[in-house]
CSV table of C-alpha atoms in Angstrom, one decimal:
chain,number,residue,atom,x,y,z
A,1,MET,CA,-0.1,-0.1,0.0
A,2,THR,CA,1.5,3.3,-1.2
A,3,SER,CA,1.3,6.4,1.1
A,4,SER,CA,-1.6,7.9,-0.8
A,5,ASP,CA,-3.7,4.7,-0.1
A,6,GLU,CA,-3.4,4.7,3.5
A,7,PRO,CA,-6.0,5.8,5.8
A,8,ARG,CA,-6.2,9.5,6.4
A,9,PRO,CA,-8.7,12.1,7.9
A,10,LEU,CA,-11.0,14.1,5.5
A,11,GLY,CA,-11.6,17.4,7.4
A,12,SER,CA,-12.9,17.0,11.0
A,13,SER,CA,-15.9,14.7,10.3
A,14,TYR,CA,-14.5,11.9,8.1
A,15,LEU,CA,-12.0,9.3,7.9
A,16,LEU,CA,-11.0,8.0,4.5
A,17,ASN,CA,-10.3,4.2,5.2
A,18,GLU,CA,-9.8,2.4,2.0
A,19,ARG,CA,-9.5,3.4,-1.6
A,20,ILE,CA,-11.9,1.4,-3.6
A,21,GLY,CA,-12.1,2.8,-7.1
A,22,ARG,CA,-10.6,5.4,-9.6
A,23,GLY,CA,-12.3,6.9,-12.6
A,24,ALA,CA,-12.3,9.7,-15.1
A,25,GLN,CA,-13.0,12.4,-12.4
A,26,GLY,CA,-11.3,11.3,-9.3
A,27,GLU,CA,-10.8,8.6,-6.7
A,28,VAL,CA,-13.5,6.7,-4.6
A,29,TRP,CA,-12.7,5.9,-0.9
A,30,LEU,CA,-14.7,3.8,1.6
A,31,ALA,CA,-15.2,6.2,4.6
A,32,SER,CA,-16.8,6.6,7.9
A,33,ARG,CA,-17.6,9.4,10.3
A,34,THR,CA,-15.0,10.3,12.8
A,35,GLY,CA,-15.8,9.1,16.4
A,36,GLU,CA,-17.9,6.1,15.3
A,37,ALA,CA,-16.9,2.6,16.6
A,38,ASP,CA,-15.8,0.2,14.2
A,39,GLY,CA,-18.6,-2.2,14.5
A,40,ALA,CA,-21.3,0.6,14.4
A,41,ALA,CA,-19.9,2.8,11.7
A,42,THR,CA,-21.9,3.7,8.9
A,43,PRO,CA,-20.1,3.1,5.7
A,44,LEU,CA,-19.9,6.0,3.2
A,45,ALA,CA,-18.4,6.5,-0.1
A,46,VAL,CA,-16.4,9.6,-0.8
A,47,LYS,CA,-15.4,10.7,-4.4
A,48,ILE,CA,-12.4,13.1,-4.4
A,49,LEU,CA,-11.9,15.1,-7.6
A,50,ARG,CA,-8.8,15.1,-9.3
A,51,SER,CA,-6.3,17.8,-8.5
A,52,ASP,CA,-6.3,19.0,-11.9
A,53,LEU,CA,-9.9,19.6,-12.2
A,54,VAL,CA,-9.9,21.8,-9.0
A,55,GLU,CA,-7.3,24.0,-10.5
A,56,ASP,CA,-10.0,25.3,-12.9
A,57,PRO,CA,-11.6,28.3,-11.0
A,58,SER,CA,-15.2,27.6,-13.0
A,59,VAL,CA,-15.1,24.0,-11.4
A,60,VAL,CA,-14.4,25.4,-7.8
A,61,GLU,CA,-17.2,27.9,-8.1
A,62,ARG,CA,-19.7,25.5,-9.6
A,63,PHE,CA,-18.7,22.9,-6.7
A,64,VAL,CA,-19.6,25.4,-4.1
A,65,ARG,CA,-22.8,26.5,-5.9
A,66,GLU,CA,-24.0,23.1,-6.3
A,67,ARG,CA,-23.6,22.0,-2.9
A,68,ALA,CA,-27.3,22.8,-1.8
A,69,THR,CA,-28.9,21.6,-5.0
A,70,LEU,CA,-27.4,18.2,-5.0
A,71,MET,CA,-28.1,17.5,-1.2
A,72,ARG,CA,-31.8,18.2,-1.6
A,73,VAL,CA,-32.3,15.3,-4.2
A,74,HIS,CA,-34.2,12.6,-2.1
A,75,SER,CA,-35.3,9.2,-3.6
A,76,PRO,CA,-34.9,5.6,-2.7
A,77,TYR,CA,-33.2,5.1,-6.3
A,78,VAL,CA,-30.6,7.8,-6.0
A,79,ILE,CA,-27.5,7.5,-4.1
A,80,ALA,CA,-27.8,10.6,-1.7
A,81,VAL,CA,-25.1,13.3,-1.4
A,82,ARG,CA,-24.5,13.7,2.3
A,83,ASP,CA,-22.0,16.4,2.4
A,84,MET,CA,-19.5,18.4,0.1
A,85,VAL,CA,-16.2,18.9,1.7
A,86,VAL,CA,-13.4,21.4,0.6
A,87,GLU,CA,-10.2,21.0,2.5
A,88,GLY,CA,-7.3,23.1,0.9
A,89,THR,CA,-7.0,21.6,-2.7
A,90,THR,CA,-9.1,18.5,-1.7
A,91,PHE,CA,-12.8,18.8,-3.1
A,92,ALA,CA,-14.7,15.6,-1.9
A,93,ILE,CA,-18.4,14.6,-2.4
A,94,VAL,CA,-19.7,12.4,0.6
A,95,MET,CA,-22.4,9.8,-0.6
A,96,ASP,CA,-24.1,6.7,0.8
A,97,TYR,CA,-22.2,3.6,0.1
A,98,VAL,CA,-24.0,0.8,-2.0
A,99,PRO,CA,-21.7,-2.4,-1.9
A,100,GLY,CA,-23.5,-4.2,-4.6
A,101,PRO,CA,-22.1,-4.4,-8.3
A,102,ASP,CA,-23.0,-1.9,-11.0
A,103,LEU,CA,-25.4,-2.5,-13.7
A,104,ARG,CA,-23.0,-3.1,-16.3
A,105,GLU,CA,-21.0,-5.7,-14.2
A,106,ALA,CA,-24.4,-7.5,-13.3
A,107,VAL,CA,-25.5,-7.7,-16.9
A,108,MET,CA,-22.2,-9.1,-17.9
A,109,ALA,CA,-22.7,-11.9,-15.5
A,110,THR,CA,-26.4,-12.8,-16.2
A,111,GLY,CA,-27.0,-11.7,-19.9
A,112,PRO,CA,-29.9,-9.8,-21.2
A,113,LEU,CA,-32.9,-9.1,-18.8
A,114,PRO,CA,-36.3,-10.7,-19.4
A,115,PRO,CA,-38.9,-8.1,-20.4
A,116,ALA,CA,-40.8,-8.0,-17.0
A,117,ALA,CA,-37.5,-7.5,-14.9
A,118,LEU,CA,-36.3,-4.9,-17.6
A,119,ALA,CA,-39.6,-2.9,-17.3
A,120,ARG,CA,-39.4,-3.1,-13.5
A,121,LEU,CA,-35.9,-2.1,-13.1
A,122,GLY,CA,-36.2,0.7,-15.9
A,123,ALA,CA,-39.5,2.2,-13.9
A,124,ARG,CA,-37.2,2.4,-10.9
A,125,ILE,CA,-34.2,4.1,-12.5
A,126,ALA,CA,-36.8,6.4,-14.3
A,127,GLU,CA,-38.5,7.4,-11.0
A,128,GLY,CA,-35.0,8.3,-9.6
A,129,LEU,CA,-34.3,10.6,-12.4
A,130,VAL,CA,-37.7,12.1,-12.1
A,131,ALA,CA,-36.4,13.5,-8.5
A,132,VAL,CA,-33.1,14.5,-10.1
A,133,HIS,CA,-34.9,16.6,-12.5
A,134,ALA,CA,-37.4,17.9,-10.1
A,135,ALA,CA,-34.3,19.4,-8.1
A,136,GLY,CA,-33.4,21.4,-11.2
A,137,VAL,CA,-30.3,19.0,-12.2
A,138,VAL,CA,-29.6,17.0,-15.4
A,139,HIS,CA,-27.6,14.0,-14.7
A,140,ARG,CA,-25.7,14.3,-18.0
A,141,ASP,CA,-23.8,10.8,-17.8
A,142,ILE,CA,-26.7,8.1,-17.5
A,143,LYS,CA,-25.0,4.6,-18.3
A,144,PRO,CA,-25.0,1.2,-16.6
A,145,ALA,CA,-21.7,1.9,-14.7
A,146,ASN,CA,-23.4,4.7,-12.9
A,147,ILE,CA,-26.2,2.6,-11.6
A,148,LEU,CA,-25.5,0.4,-8.5
A,149,LEU,CA,-27.6,-2.4,-7.5
A,150,GLU,CA,-28.8,-3.2,-4.0
A,151,ASN,CA,-30.4,-6.4,-2.9
A,152,TRP,CA,-28.2,-8.3,-5.5
A,153,ARG,CA,-28.4,-11.9,-5.3
A,154,PHE,CA,-26.2,-14.1,-7.5
A,155,GLY,CA,-24.3,-17.3,-7.3
A,156,ALA,CA,-21.0,-15.7,-7.2
A,157,ARG,CA,-20.3,-12.4,-5.6
A,158,LEU,CA,-19.3,-9.7,-7.9
A,159,GLY,CA,-16.6,-7.3,-7.1
A,160,ARG,CA,-18.2,-3.9,-6.5
A,161,HIS,CA,-15.1,-2.0,-7.9
A,162,THR,CA,-13.8,-4.1,-10.8
A,163,SER,CA,-14.0,-2.8,-14.4
A,164,PRO,CA,-14.5,-5.7,-16.8
A,165,ALA,CA,-13.7,-5.0,-20.3
A,166,ALA,CA,-16.6,-3.9,-22.6
A,167,PRO,CA,-18.0,-6.5,-25.2
A,168,SER,CA,-16.4,-6.2,-28.6
A,169,ALA,CA,-18.5,-6.7,-31.6
A,170,ALA,CA,-17.4,-10.3,-32.0
A,171,GLN,CA,-18.8,-11.0,-28.7
A,172,ALA,CA,-22.3,-9.4,-29.3
A,173,PRO,CA,-25.0,-11.9,-29.2
A,174,SER,CA,-27.1,-12.7,-32.2
A,175,ASP,CA,-30.8,-12.1,-32.4
A,176,ALA,CA,-31.6,-15.6,-31.4
A,177,ALA,CA,-29.4,-15.5,-28.4
A,178,ALA,CA,-30.6,-11.9,-27.4
A,179,ALA,CA,-34.1,-13.4,-27.3
A,180,THR,CA,-33.0,-16.3,-25.2
A,181,MET,CA,-32.9,-15.5,-21.3
A,182,THR,CA,-30.7,-17.7,-19.2
A,183,PRO,CA,-32.1,-19.4,-16.1
A,184,ALA,CA,-29.6,-17.2,-14.1
A,185,ALA,CA,-30.9,-14.1,-15.5
A,186,VAL,CA,-34.7,-15.0,-14.7
A,187,THR,CA,-33.7,-16.0,-11.1
A,188,THR,CA,-31.3,-13.1,-10.3
A,189,TRP,CA,-33.6,-10.4,-11.5
A,190,GLY,CA,-36.7,-11.9,-10.1
A,191,ASP,CA,-38.6,-11.6,-13.2
A,192,GLY,CA,-40.0,-8.1,-12.2
A,193,GLY,CA,-40.9,-9.4,-8.7
A,194,ILE,CA,-40.5,-7.6,-5.6
A,195,ILE,CA,-37.1,-9.4,-4.9
A,196,ALA,CA,-35.5,-7.8,-8.1
A,197,PRO,CA,-32.5,-5.8,-7.4
A,198,ILE,CA,-33.1,-2.0,-6.3
A,199,PRO,CA,-31.1,0.6,-8.5
A,200,ARG,CA,-29.4,3.3,-7.2
A,201,ILE,CA,-28.2,6.1,-9.5
A,202,ALA,CA,-24.8,7.5,-8.9
A,203,ASP,CA,-22.7,10.5,-10.0
A,204,PHE,CA,-25.7,12.6,-10.7
A,205,GLY,CA,-24.0,15.9,-9.9
A,206,ILE,CA,-20.5,15.1,-11.1
A,207,ALA,CA,-20.8,16.1,-14.9
A,208,ARG,CA,-22.4,19.3,-13.9
A,209,ILE,CA,-19.5,20.4,-11.7
A,210,CYS,CA,-17.1,19.3,-14.3
A,211,ASP,CA,-19.0,21.1,-17.1
A,212,SER,CA,-16.2,23.4,-18.2
A,213,LEU,CA,-13.6,20.4,-18.9
A,214,ALA,CA,-14.5,19.1,-22.2
A,215,THR,CA,-11.5,16.8,-21.9
A,216,VAL,CA,-13.5,14.4,-19.8
A,217,THR,CA,-14.2,12.4,-23.1
A,218,GLY,CA,-11.6,13.3,-25.2
A,219,THR,CA,-14.1,14.2,-28.0
A,220,GLY,CA,-14.7,17.9,-27.0
A,221,VAL,CA,-18.1,17.1,-25.0
A,222,VAL,CA,-18.6,15.9,-21.3
A,223,GLY,CA,-20.2,12.6,-21.0
A,224,THR,CA,-19.7,8.9,-22.2
A,225,PRO,CA,-20.2,8.8,-26.2
A,226,LEU,CA,-22.2,5.5,-26.1
A,227,TYR,CA,-25.1,7.2,-24.2
A,228,MET,CA,-25.0,10.8,-25.5
A,229,ALA,CA,-28.0,12.6,-27.1
A,230,PRO,CA,-27.4,14.0,-30.5
A,231,GLU,CA,-28.2,17.5,-29.5
A,232,THR,CA,-25.7,17.2,-26.7
A,233,ILE,CA,-23.2,16.2,-29.3
A,234,ALA,CA,-24.1,19.2,-31.3
A,235,GLY,CA,-23.3,21.5,-28.5
A,236,ALA,CA,-26.8,22.2,-27.1
A,237,GLN,CA,-27.1,22.8,-23.2
A,238,PRO,CA,-28.2,19.4,-21.8
A,239,ALA,CA,-31.6,19.2,-20.6
A,240,PRO,CA,-33.9,16.3,-19.1
A,241,ALA,CA,-34.5,15.2,-22.6
A,242,ALA,CA,-30.8,14.1,-22.8
A,243,ASP,CA,-31.1,11.7,-19.8
A,244,VAL,CA,-34.4,10.2,-21.4
A,245,TYR,CA,-32.1,9.4,-24.5
A,246,ALA,CA,-29.2,8.0,-22.3
A,247,LEU,CA,-32.1,5.5,-20.3
A,248,GLY,CA,-33.3,4.7,-23.7
A,249,ILE,CA,-29.6,3.4,-24.7
A,250,VAL,CA,-29.3,1.9,-21.4
A,251,LEU,CA,-32.7,-0.1,-21.9
A,252,TYR,CA,-31.6,-1.2,-25.3
A,253,GLU,CA,-28.4,-2.6,-23.8
A,254,LEU,CA,-30.3,-4.4,-21.0
A,255,ALA,CA,-32.6,-6.0,-23.5
A,256,CYS,CA,-29.9,-7.6,-25.9
A,257,GLY,CA,-26.7,-7.3,-23.9
A,258,VAL,CA,-24.8,-4.8,-26.2
A,259,PRO,CA,-25.6,-1.1,-26.8
A,260,PRO,CA,-27.0,0.0,-30.2
A,261,TYR,CA,-23.9,1.6,-31.4
A,262,GLU,CA,-20.4,0.6,-31.4
A,263,GLY,CA,-16.9,1.8,-32.6
A,264,GLN,CA,-14.3,4.5,-32.0
A,265,PRO,CA,-15.8,7.3,-29.9
A,266,VAL,CA,-16.0,9.8,-32.9
A,267,GLN,CA,-17.8,6.8,-34.9
A,268,VAL,CA,-20.2,6.4,-32.3
A,269,LEU,CA,-21.0,10.1,-32.0
A,270,ALA,CA,-21.8,10.2,-35.8
A,271,GLN,CA,-24.1,7.1,-35.5
A,272,HIS,CA,-26.1,8.8,-32.7
A,273,ALA,CA,-27.0,11.7,-34.9
A,274,GLN,CA,-27.4,9.6,-38.3
A,275,ARG,CA,-28.7,6.1,-37.8
A,276,ASP,CA,-31.6,4.6,-36.1
A,277,PRO,CA,-31.1,1.6,-33.9
A,278,GLY,CA,-32.6,-1.9,-35.2
A,279,ARG,CA,-35.3,-3.5,-33.0
A,280,PRO,CA,-33.8,-6.4,-31.0
A,281,ALA,CA,-35.5,-9.9,-31.2
A,282,GLY,CA,-37.7,-10.9,-28.3
A,283,ILE,CA,-38.9,-7.5,-27.2
A,284,PRO,CA,-42.6,-6.8,-26.7
A,285,ASP,CA,-44.1,-4.3,-29.0
A,286,ASP,CA,-45.2,-2.0,-26.1
A,287,LEU,CA,-41.7,-2.0,-24.7
A,288,TRP,CA,-40.0,-1.5,-27.9
A,289,GLY,CA,-42.3,1.4,-28.8
A,290,LEU,CA,-41.5,3.0,-25.6
A,291,ILE,CA,-37.7,2.6,-26.1
A,292,ALA,CA,-37.7,3.8,-29.9
A,293,SER,CA,-39.8,7.0,-28.8
A,294,MET,CA,-37.1,7.5,-26.2
A,295,LEU,CA,-34.3,7.3,-28.8
A,296,ALA,CA,-36.0,9.7,-31.0
A,297,LYS,CA,-33.2,12.2,-32.8
A,298,ARG,CA,-35.2,15.2,-31.7
A,299,PRO,CA,-35.4,16.1,-28.1
A,300,ASP,CA,-39.0,17.5,-28.4
A,301,HIS,CA,-40.3,14.0,-29.9
A,302,ARG,CA,-39.3,12.1,-26.8
A,303,PRO,CA,-41.4,11.6,-23.9
A,304,THR,CA,-40.9,13.1,-20.4
A,305,MET,CA,-39.0,11.1,-17.8
A,306,ARG,CA,-42.2,11.0,-15.8
A,307,ARG,CA,-44.2,9.4,-18.8
A,308,VAL,CA,-41.3,6.9,-19.2
A,309,ALA,CA,-41.7,5.8,-15.3
A,310,GLU,CA,-45.5,5.4,-15.7
A,311,GLY,CA,-45.2,3.4,-19.0
A,312,LEU,CA,-42.5,1.0,-17.6
A,313,GLU,CA,-44.5,0.5,-14.3
A,314,ARG,CA,-47.8,-0.3,-16.3
A,315,MET,CA,-45.7,-2.9,-18.3
A,316,ALA,CA,-44.3,-4.4,-15.2
A,317,ARG,CA,-47.8,-4.7,-13.5
A,318,ARG,CA,-49.2,-6.3,-16.6
A,319,SER,CA,-46.4,-8.9,-16.7
A,320,ARG,CA,-46.9,-9.8,-12.9
A,321,ALA,CA,-50.7,-10.0,-13.4
A,322,CYS,CA,-50.3,-12.3,-16.5
A,323,ARG,CA,-47.8,-14.6,-14.7
A,324,PRO,CA,-49.3,-17.9,-14.2
A,325,ARG,CA,-50.0,-19.0,-10.5
A,326,ARG,CA,-49.5,-22.3,-9.0
A,327,PRO,CA,-52.9,-24.1,-8.7
A,328,SER,CA,-53.9,-24.6,-5.0
A,329,PRO,CA,-54.9,-28.1,-3.7
A,330,PRO,CA,-58.6,-28.9,-3.6
A,331,ARG,CA,-60.5,-28.4,-0.3
A,332,LEU,CA,-61.8,-31.6,1.3
A,333,ARG,CA,-65.2,-31.6,2.6
A,334,PRO,CA,-66.4,-34.1,5.4
A,335,LEU,CA,-69.2,-36.6,4.3
A,336,PRO,CA,-72.6,-35.7,5.1
A,337,ARG,CA,-74.4,-37.8,7.9
A,338,SER,CA,-76.8,-39.1,5.6
A,339,CYS,CA,-74.2,-40.9,3.5
A,340,PRO,CA,-74.3,-44.6,4.4
A,341,THR,CA,-70.6,-45.0,4.9
A,342,ALA,CA,-70.0,-41.9,7.0
A,343,GLY,CA,-68.4,-42.7,10.5
A,344,ARG,CA,-69.1,-46.5,9.9
A,345,ARG,CA,-65.7,-47.8,8.9
A,346,ARG,CA,-62.2,-46.6,9.7
A,347,ARG,CA,-59.2,-47.1,7.3
A,348,ALA,CA,-56.7,-50.0,8.5
A,349,PRO,CA,-53.3,-48.4,9.6
A,350,ALA,CA,-50.7,-48.8,7.0
A,351,ARG,CA,-48.4,-51.7,7.1
A,352,ARG,CA,-44.6,-51.9,6.5
A,353,VAL,CA,-43.3,-53.8,3.5
A,354,GLY,CA,-42.9,-57.4,4.2
A,355,GLU,CA,-45.0,-57.2,7.5
A,356,ARG,CA,-47.5,-60.0,7.9
A,357,PRO,CA,-51.0,-58.9,8.1
A,358,PRO,CA,-52.6,-59.0,11.5
A,359,PRO,CA,-54.7,-62.1,12.6
A,360,PRO,CA,-58.6,-61.8,12.4
A,361,PRO,CA,-60.1,-60.7,15.7
A,362,ARG,CA,-61.2,-63.4,18.1
A,363,HIS,CA,-64.6,-63.0,19.8
A,364,PRO,CA,-64.2,-65.4,23.0
A,365,GLY,CA,-67.9,-64.9,24.1
A,366,ARG,CA,-69.3,-66.3,20.9
A,367,PRO,CA,-70.3,-70.1,20.9
A,368,LYS,CA,-69.1,-72.3,18.1
A,369,ARG,CA,-71.4,-73.3,15.4
A,370,VAL,CA,-72.5,-77.1,15.4
A,371,ARG,CA,-73.2,-78.7,12.4
A,372,ARG,CA,-76.8,-80.2,12.1
A,373,GLY,CA,-77.0,-83.7,13.0
A,374,ALA,CA,-73.7,-83.8,15.0
A,375,ARG,CA,-73.9,-85.3,18.6
A,376,ARG,CA,-73.6,-82.6,21.2
A,377,PRO,CA,-71.1,-83.4,24.0
A,378,SER,CA,-72.7,-84.9,27.0
A,379,PRO,CA,-72.7,-82.5,30.0
């Protein structure tokens, strides 16, 4: 462990215990509040911005200005921002810690999601984004890696902070494979039921704070090229419709295992603006109709995030209502007293294999029958 990885305090309220990740905008640490006992400490995740980011005065100004906005977003499907700390040249965002894997890791382990589970999971993500938009915030970087999963159940525990390689075009499943769901996928995702994993949206304020640095993607725009809306690529100010488009790309990827566009970043950006994605096999008509509307090239042709959440929730409820139920065993009623066999005979107890039947009952008080014409014994 290097000196930079060793535990250290953050301000007077937090203790950075272990570095658990590193991304484009900084490092992620597992932390706790100062003074809490080890066994009772509530784990926190602290994202520390890169030192070169905080050298930009506009980033510093935006970091301070966005503090109150980011901390008032409340949703069970959003990782809450608990605090924002400035200590010298260290700028840190304190958030809830979610130990589960991110959505990208989970889908790589299970394969594409069944339609019912996809609708239920997508509805929860959309509900979280409704709360983000209600606070006046646009996420700007919706992607599977920024959606963590609580209540995750799978045969092998996935490492929360691993970064598996993205699937190449050669690894993309065929239409037939995309339409076939593995038993692990159906079991893990709960088929849309209440045991399904709970999505938690992360990093909903990072892109907004780092808006002035176009070097985040290396393409002149802020965000991830695979999930960027066409108007954002063209230089328009991001709006909630851009998050709708990004969520549509995520739903497409969950349905068939790969995003609709692949290639180098510049090629992917061009495809967003010029090409419509093809319909994957196995997606119901209503689900594909909603995803296609979310991927409209013009932002004013897309539904609002509220309508997306409501539409996905209706599909999830319909799938649960159509799920076949296990038939209940028939109820046995007692025989009526008027039945001639009611209460007369009892079933003999069961015998073990090879056991002899019991001898017939003897009635010592009943006299033996004497044949007619036979001599009776003399008294």
